[in-house]
Short mmCIF file of C-alpha atoms in Angstrom, two decimals:
data_model
loop_
_atom_site.label_atom_id
_atom_site.label_comp_id
_atom_site.label_asym_id
_atom_site.label_seq_id
_atom_site.Cartn_x
_atom_site.Cartn_y
_atom_site.Cartn_z
CA MET A 1 3.72 6.06 -4.66
CA ASP A 2 6.89 8.03 -3.98
CA SER A 3 9.80 7.17 -1.67
CA ASN A 4 8.50 9.38 1.13
CA GLN A 5 5.15 7.57 1.16
CA ILE A 6 6.91 4.21 1.18
CA LYS A 7 9.01 5.25 4.18
CA GLU A 8 5.98 6.65 5.98
CA LEU A 9 3.97 3.46 5.59
CA ALA A 10 6.90 1.22 6.55
CA SER A 11 7.50 3.33 9.65
CA TYR A 12 3.79 3.11 10.49
CA VAL A 13 3.77 -0.69 10.78
CA HIS A 14 7.30 -0.79 12.19
CA HIS A 15 6.35 1.53 15.04
CA ALA A 16 3.23 -0.55 15.76
CA GLU A 17 5.35 -3.69 16.10
CA LYS A 18 7.92 -2.01 18.34
CA GLU A 19 5.26 -0.43 20.55
CA LYS A 20 3.12 -3.58 20.50
CA CYS A 21 0.01 -1.64 19.62
CA GLU A 22 -2.77 -2.24 17.14
CA VAL A 23 -3.17 0.20 14.29
CA GLU A 24 -5.74 0.71 11.59
CA LYS A 25 -4.91 -1.10 8.36
CA ILE A 26 -3.11 0.99 5.74
CA THR A 27 -5.88 0.66 3.17
CA ALA A 28 -8.52 2.06 5.53
CA HIS A 29 -7.44 5.70 5.30
CA LEU A 30 -3.67 6.10 4.96
CA TYR A 31 -3.39 4.69 1.44
CA PRO A 32 -6.65 3.06 0.26
CA GLY A 33 -5.31 2.22 -3.22
CA LEU A 34 -2.28 0.23 -2.03
CA THR A 35 -1.41 -2.45 -4.60
CA ILE A 36 0.45 -5.73 -4.09
CA GLU A 37 3.47 -4.34 -5.96
CA GLU A 38 3.50 -1.20 -3.81
CA ALA A 39 3.06 -3.30 -0.67
CA TYR A 40 6.27 -5.17 -1.43
CA TYR A 41 8.05 -1.80 -1.80
CA VAL A 42 6.80 -0.95 1.69
CA GLN A 43 7.92 -4.35 2.97
CA GLU A 44 11.39 -3.84 1.47
CA GLU A 45 11.66 -0.50 3.26
CA LEU A 46 10.47 -2.11 6.51
CA ILE A 47 13.15 -4.79 6.12
CA ARG A 48 15.75 -2.08 5.45
CA GLN A 49 14.73 -0.27 8.64
CA LYS A 50 15.08 -3.45 10.70
CA LEU A 51 18.50 -4.20 9.21
CA GLU A 52 19.55 -0.63 9.94
CA GLU A 53 18.59 -1.18 13.58
CA GLY A 54 21.06 -4.07 13.71
CA PHE A 55 18.72 -7.05 13.29
CA ASN A 56 19.51 -9.87 10.89
CA ILE A 57 17.36 -11.93 8.55
CA ILE A 58 17.24 -15.60 9.52
CA GLY A 59 15.24 -16.73 6.51
CA PRO A 60 12.11 -16.21 4.40
CA LYS A 61 8.59 -17.33 5.18
CA MET A 62 5.56 -17.97 3.02
CA GLY A 63 1.94 -17.05 3.61
CA ILE A 64 -1.44 -17.61 1.91
CA THR A 65 -0.25 -21.05 0.79
CA SER A 66 -3.68 -22.64 0.63
CA GLU A 67 -5.01 -22.99 -2.93
CA ALA A 68 -8.52 -22.34 -1.63
CA LYS A 69 -7.40 -19.18 0.17
CA MET A 70 -5.62 -17.92 -2.95
CA ARG A 71 -8.77 -18.43 -5.02
CA GLN A 72 -10.80 -16.69 -2.33
CA MET A 73 -8.45 -13.69 -2.43
CA ASN A 74 -8.25 -13.79 -6.25
CA VAL A 75 -4.45 -14.05 -6.40
CA ASN A 76 -2.16 -16.36 -8.35
CA ASP A 77 0.77 -16.35 -5.94
CA PRO A 78 1.27 -16.83 -2.22
CA ILE A 79 2.94 -14.02 -0.31
CA TYR A 80 6.29 -13.89 1.45
CA GLY A 81 8.07 -12.07 4.25
CA TYR A 82 11.08 -12.60 6.50
CA VAL A 83 11.89 -14.00 9.92
CA PHE A 84 14.46 -11.95 11.87
CA ASP A 85 16.84 -13.06 14.59
CA TYR A 86 14.88 -11.31 17.35
CA MET A 87 11.83 -13.40 16.45
CA VAL A 88 13.41 -16.83 17.01
CA ILE A 89 12.42 -18.87 20.08
CA ASN A 90 14.27 -22.02 21.08
CA ASP A 91 12.32 -25.25 21.02
CA GLY A 92 10.87 -25.82 24.50
CA ASP A 93 11.49 -22.24 25.59
CA SER A 94 8.89 -19.65 26.61
CA ILE A 95 7.54 -16.32 25.40
CA SER A 96 5.87 -13.49 27.28
CA LEU A 97 2.58 -12.09 26.01
CA VAL A 98 3.70 -8.56 26.88
CA ASN A 99 5.94 -8.71 23.80
CA TYR A 100 3.04 -9.31 21.42
CA ILE A 101 -0.25 -7.75 20.37
CA HIS A 102 -2.62 -10.66 19.62
CA PRO A 103 -0.40 -13.62 18.68
CA LYS A 104 -1.55 -16.76 16.89
CA VAL A 105 0.32 -19.95 16.06
CA GLU A 106 0.40 -22.34 13.15
CA PRO A 107 2.57 -25.43 12.54
CA GLU A 108 4.78 -25.53 9.46
CA ILE A 109 7.35 -27.65 7.65
CA GLY A 110 10.70 -25.94 7.29
CA PHE A 111 13.34 -26.48 4.62
CA ILE A 112 17.08 -25.91 4.68
CA LEU A 113 18.77 -25.89 1.28
CA GLU A 114 22.26 -27.26 0.68
CA LYS A 115 22.67 -25.11 -2.42
CA ASP A 116 21.23 -21.84 -3.65
CA LEU A 117 18.08 -21.90 -5.78
CA GLU A 118 17.37 -19.23 -8.37
CA GLY A 119 14.26 -18.90 -10.51
CA PRO A 120 12.36 -18.29 -12.66
CA GLU A 121 11.62 -21.93 -13.50
CA VAL A 122 12.33 -23.77 -10.25
CA THR A 123 10.17 -26.87 -9.73
CA ALA A 124 9.29 -28.89 -6.63
CA LEU A 125 11.72 -31.57 -7.84
CA ASP A 126 14.49 -28.96 -8.05
CA VAL A 127 13.69 -27.98 -4.47
CA LEU A 128 13.81 -31.54 -3.15
CA GLN A 129 17.11 -32.19 -4.92
CA ALA A 130 18.57 -28.98 -3.45
CA THR A 131 17.30 -29.57 0.11
CA ALA A 132 19.65 -30.70 2.86
CA TYR A 133 17.00 -31.14 5.56
CA VAL A 134 13.39 -30.57 6.49
CA PHE A 135 12.31 -29.83 10.05
CA PRO A 136 9.20 -29.13 12.18
CA ALA A 137 8.40 -25.54 13.10
CA ILE A 138 5.79 -23.30 14.67
CA GLU A 139 5.28 -19.79 13.38
CA ILE A 140 3.88 -17.04 15.58
CA ILE A 141 1.95 -14.48 13.58
CA ASP A 142 1.00 -11.19 15.18
CA SER A 143 -0.56 -8.76 12.75
CA ARG A 144 -0.14 -5.16 13.74
CA TYR A 145 -3.63 -4.37 12.44
CA GLU A 146 -6.73 -4.10 14.58
CA ASN A 147 -8.55 -7.40 15.05
CA PHE A 148 -6.38 -9.12 12.43
CA ASN A 149 -8.40 -7.18 9.85
CA PHE A 150 -6.49 -6.48 6.64
CA THR A 151 -6.35 -6.81 2.87
CA LEU A 152 -3.63 -8.71 1.03
CA PRO A 153 -1.52 -5.57 0.35
CA ASP A 154 -1.86 -4.60 4.03
CA VAL A 155 -0.42 -7.90 5.26
CA ILE A 156 2.40 -7.88 2.71
CA ALA A 157 3.42 -4.39 3.84
CA ASP A 158 3.38 -5.67 7.44
CA ASN A 159 5.95 -8.39 6.62
CA THR A 160 3.15 -10.97 6.46
CA SER A 161 2.42 -10.63 10.21
CA ALA A 162 5.78 -12.24 11.09
CA ARG A 163 6.63 -12.11 14.79
CA GLY A 164 8.02 -15.43 15.94
CA ALA A 165 9.37 -18.81 14.89
CA VAL A 166 10.17 -21.93 16.86
CA PHE A 167 12.44 -24.24 14.88
CA GLY A 168 12.43 -27.91 15.80
CA THR A 169 15.77 -29.64 16.23
CA TYR A 170 14.88 -32.93 14.54
CA LEU A 171 16.18 -32.87 10.96
CA ARG A 172 15.23 -35.33 8.22
CA LYS A 173 16.30 -35.79 4.63
CA PRO A 174 13.38 -34.91 2.34
CA ASP A 175 13.51 -38.29 0.57
CA GLU A 176 12.88 -40.05 3.90
CA LEU A 177 9.30 -38.75 4.03
CA GLU A 178 6.29 -38.17 1.85
CA LEU A 179 5.93 -34.56 2.89
CA ASP A 180 2.49 -34.09 1.37
CA VAL A 181 1.00 -36.78 3.62
CA VAL A 182 2.82 -35.84 6.83
CA GLY A 183 0.08 -35.62 9.45
CA VAL A 184 0.13 -32.58 11.73
CA THR A 185 -1.56 -31.85 15.05
CA LEU A 186 -1.50 -28.54 16.88
CA SER A 187 -2.22 -28.95 20.59
CA ILE A 188 -2.71 -26.39 23.34
CA ASN A 189 -2.34 -27.69 26.90
CA GLY A 190 -2.63 -31.25 25.66
CA GLU A 191 -5.85 -30.66 23.74
CA ILE A 192 -5.72 -31.02 19.95
CA ARG A 193 -6.97 -27.75 18.51
CA SER A 194 -6.32 -28.30 14.82
CA LEU A 195 -5.28 -30.99 12.36
CA GLY A 196 -3.77 -30.98 8.92
CA ALA A 197 -1.34 -32.55 6.46
CA GLY A 198 1.57 -31.31 4.38
CA ALA A 199 -0.60 -31.21 1.27
CA ALA A 200 -2.40 -28.20 2.74
CA VAL A 201 0.60 -26.17 1.59
CA LEU A 202 0.12 -25.82 -2.19
CA GLY A 203 -0.33 -29.58 -2.53
CA HIS A 204 3.23 -30.21 -1.29
CA PRO A 205 5.49 -27.95 0.79
CA ALA A 206 8.24 -28.20 -1.86
CA ASN A 207 5.85 -26.36 -4.19
CA SER A 208 5.87 -23.48 -1.73
CA VAL A 209 9.66 -23.25 -1.81
CA ALA A 210 9.64 -23.40 -5.61
CA ARG A 211 7.07 -20.62 -5.83
CA LEU A 212 9.15 -18.51 -3.46
CA ALA A 213 12.29 -18.98 -5.55
CA ASN A 214 10.41 -17.99 -8.68
CA MET A 215 8.80 -14.95 -7.03
CA LEU A 216 12.16 -13.73 -5.71
CA SER A 217 13.71 -14.11 -9.15
CA ARG A 218 11.51 -11.26 -10.37
CA LYS A 219 13.61 -9.01 -8.13
CA GLY A 220 16.88 -10.66 -9.12
CA GLU A 221 17.10 -12.48 -5.79
CA LYS A 222 17.52 -16.16 -4.92
CA LEU A 223 17.04 -18.59 -2.06
CA LYS A 224 20.24 -19.10 -0.13
CA ALA A 225 21.71 -22.34 1.14
CA GLY A 226 21.65 -22.71 4.91
CA GLN A 227 18.72 -20.37 5.57
CA PRO A 228 15.62 -21.93 7.17
CA ILE A 229 12.57 -21.46 4.97
CA LEU A 230 9.06 -21.60 6.46
CA THR A 231 6.68 -22.97 3.83
CA GLY A 232 3.31 -21.87 5.22
CA GLY A 233 0.73 -22.80 7.84
CA ILE A 234 -0.64 -26.34 7.67
CA THR A 235 -3.58 -25.78 10.02
CA GLU A 236 -5.67 -22.79 10.95
CA ALA A 237 -3.94 -20.25 13.19
CA ILE A 238 -4.86 -20.52 16.89
CA ARG A 239 -4.87 -17.52 19.26
CA LEU A 240 -2.54 -17.73 22.26
CA ALA A 241 -3.31 -17.01 25.92
CA ALA A 242 -1.18 -16.82 29.06
CA GLY A 243 -0.42 -20.26 30.48
CA ASP A 244 -0.67 -22.06 27.14
CA PHE A 245 1.70 -24.91 26.38
CA VAL A 246 1.84 -25.22 22.61
CA THR A 247 2.93 -28.40 20.84
CA ALA A 248 3.02 -29.24 17.15
CA LYS A 249 3.51 -32.89 16.22
CA LEU A 250 4.49 -33.67 12.65
CA GLY A 251 4.44 -37.35 11.68
CA GLY A 252 7.96 -38.55 11.03
CA LEU A 253 9.37 -35.08 11.67
CA GLY A 254 9.04 -34.92 15.43
CA ASP A 255 7.61 -32.36 17.85
CA VAL A 256 8.20 -28.70 18.54
CA SER A 257 6.83 -26.78 21.51
CA PHE A 258 6.94 -23.67 23.69
CA PHE A 259 5.25 -22.14 26.71
CA VAL A 260 3.36 -18.84 26.99
CA LYS A 261 3.84 -16.64 30.06
CA GLU A 262 1.92 -13.51 31.08
#
């Protein structure tokens, strides 16, 4: 894959996000042989294009953090992407569906480090010792591909479907909670739609942060203090509709919510 192809594919998914339109997945016809390594090259170019447009990275996010899902997809690592400033929604605020294609939500546990973490041998204990706070969050995923139909390289190239993040304002020290047994409910209009626990994320959400640090180290990068890190969905992702009031409750971590307008 040459630099022109990388730019073309990054522009393809970038344009789809900006125009809020579904497109055929990259591996269907544009580049059927796309590998995971090549997909990250496309993602890097996509990130570069967004930065060039004046947007800023808020922090990284993890995806495919279920051990069962990783086995199903025959991969050894989760995947990662980035949340940008234009994606952030204040807790209790609202979004408009006209700004999305087919959004879904999933509750997550977020981490904020008090010191940088650099791989390649970061452990969950290292993460917990380096963490200033954990917090409740909701991620909005909005794949640019038709019917949320994609392969792993497709979704990596598309910045792991990132489109929104609602960060809760209740911060806790990580040693105040057993994060693997934190119970989570995702409710829409007061009705519980999905349940889970922190252990759904690689056995413990600190494992997700450790894996991210170690994956980034392969590119000579590190996790930075002060950046919010989304560790991965705890429940299944639920599709949004106009009029929805979305609430995630995380035991001991508090609530986070937002409203969906037309």
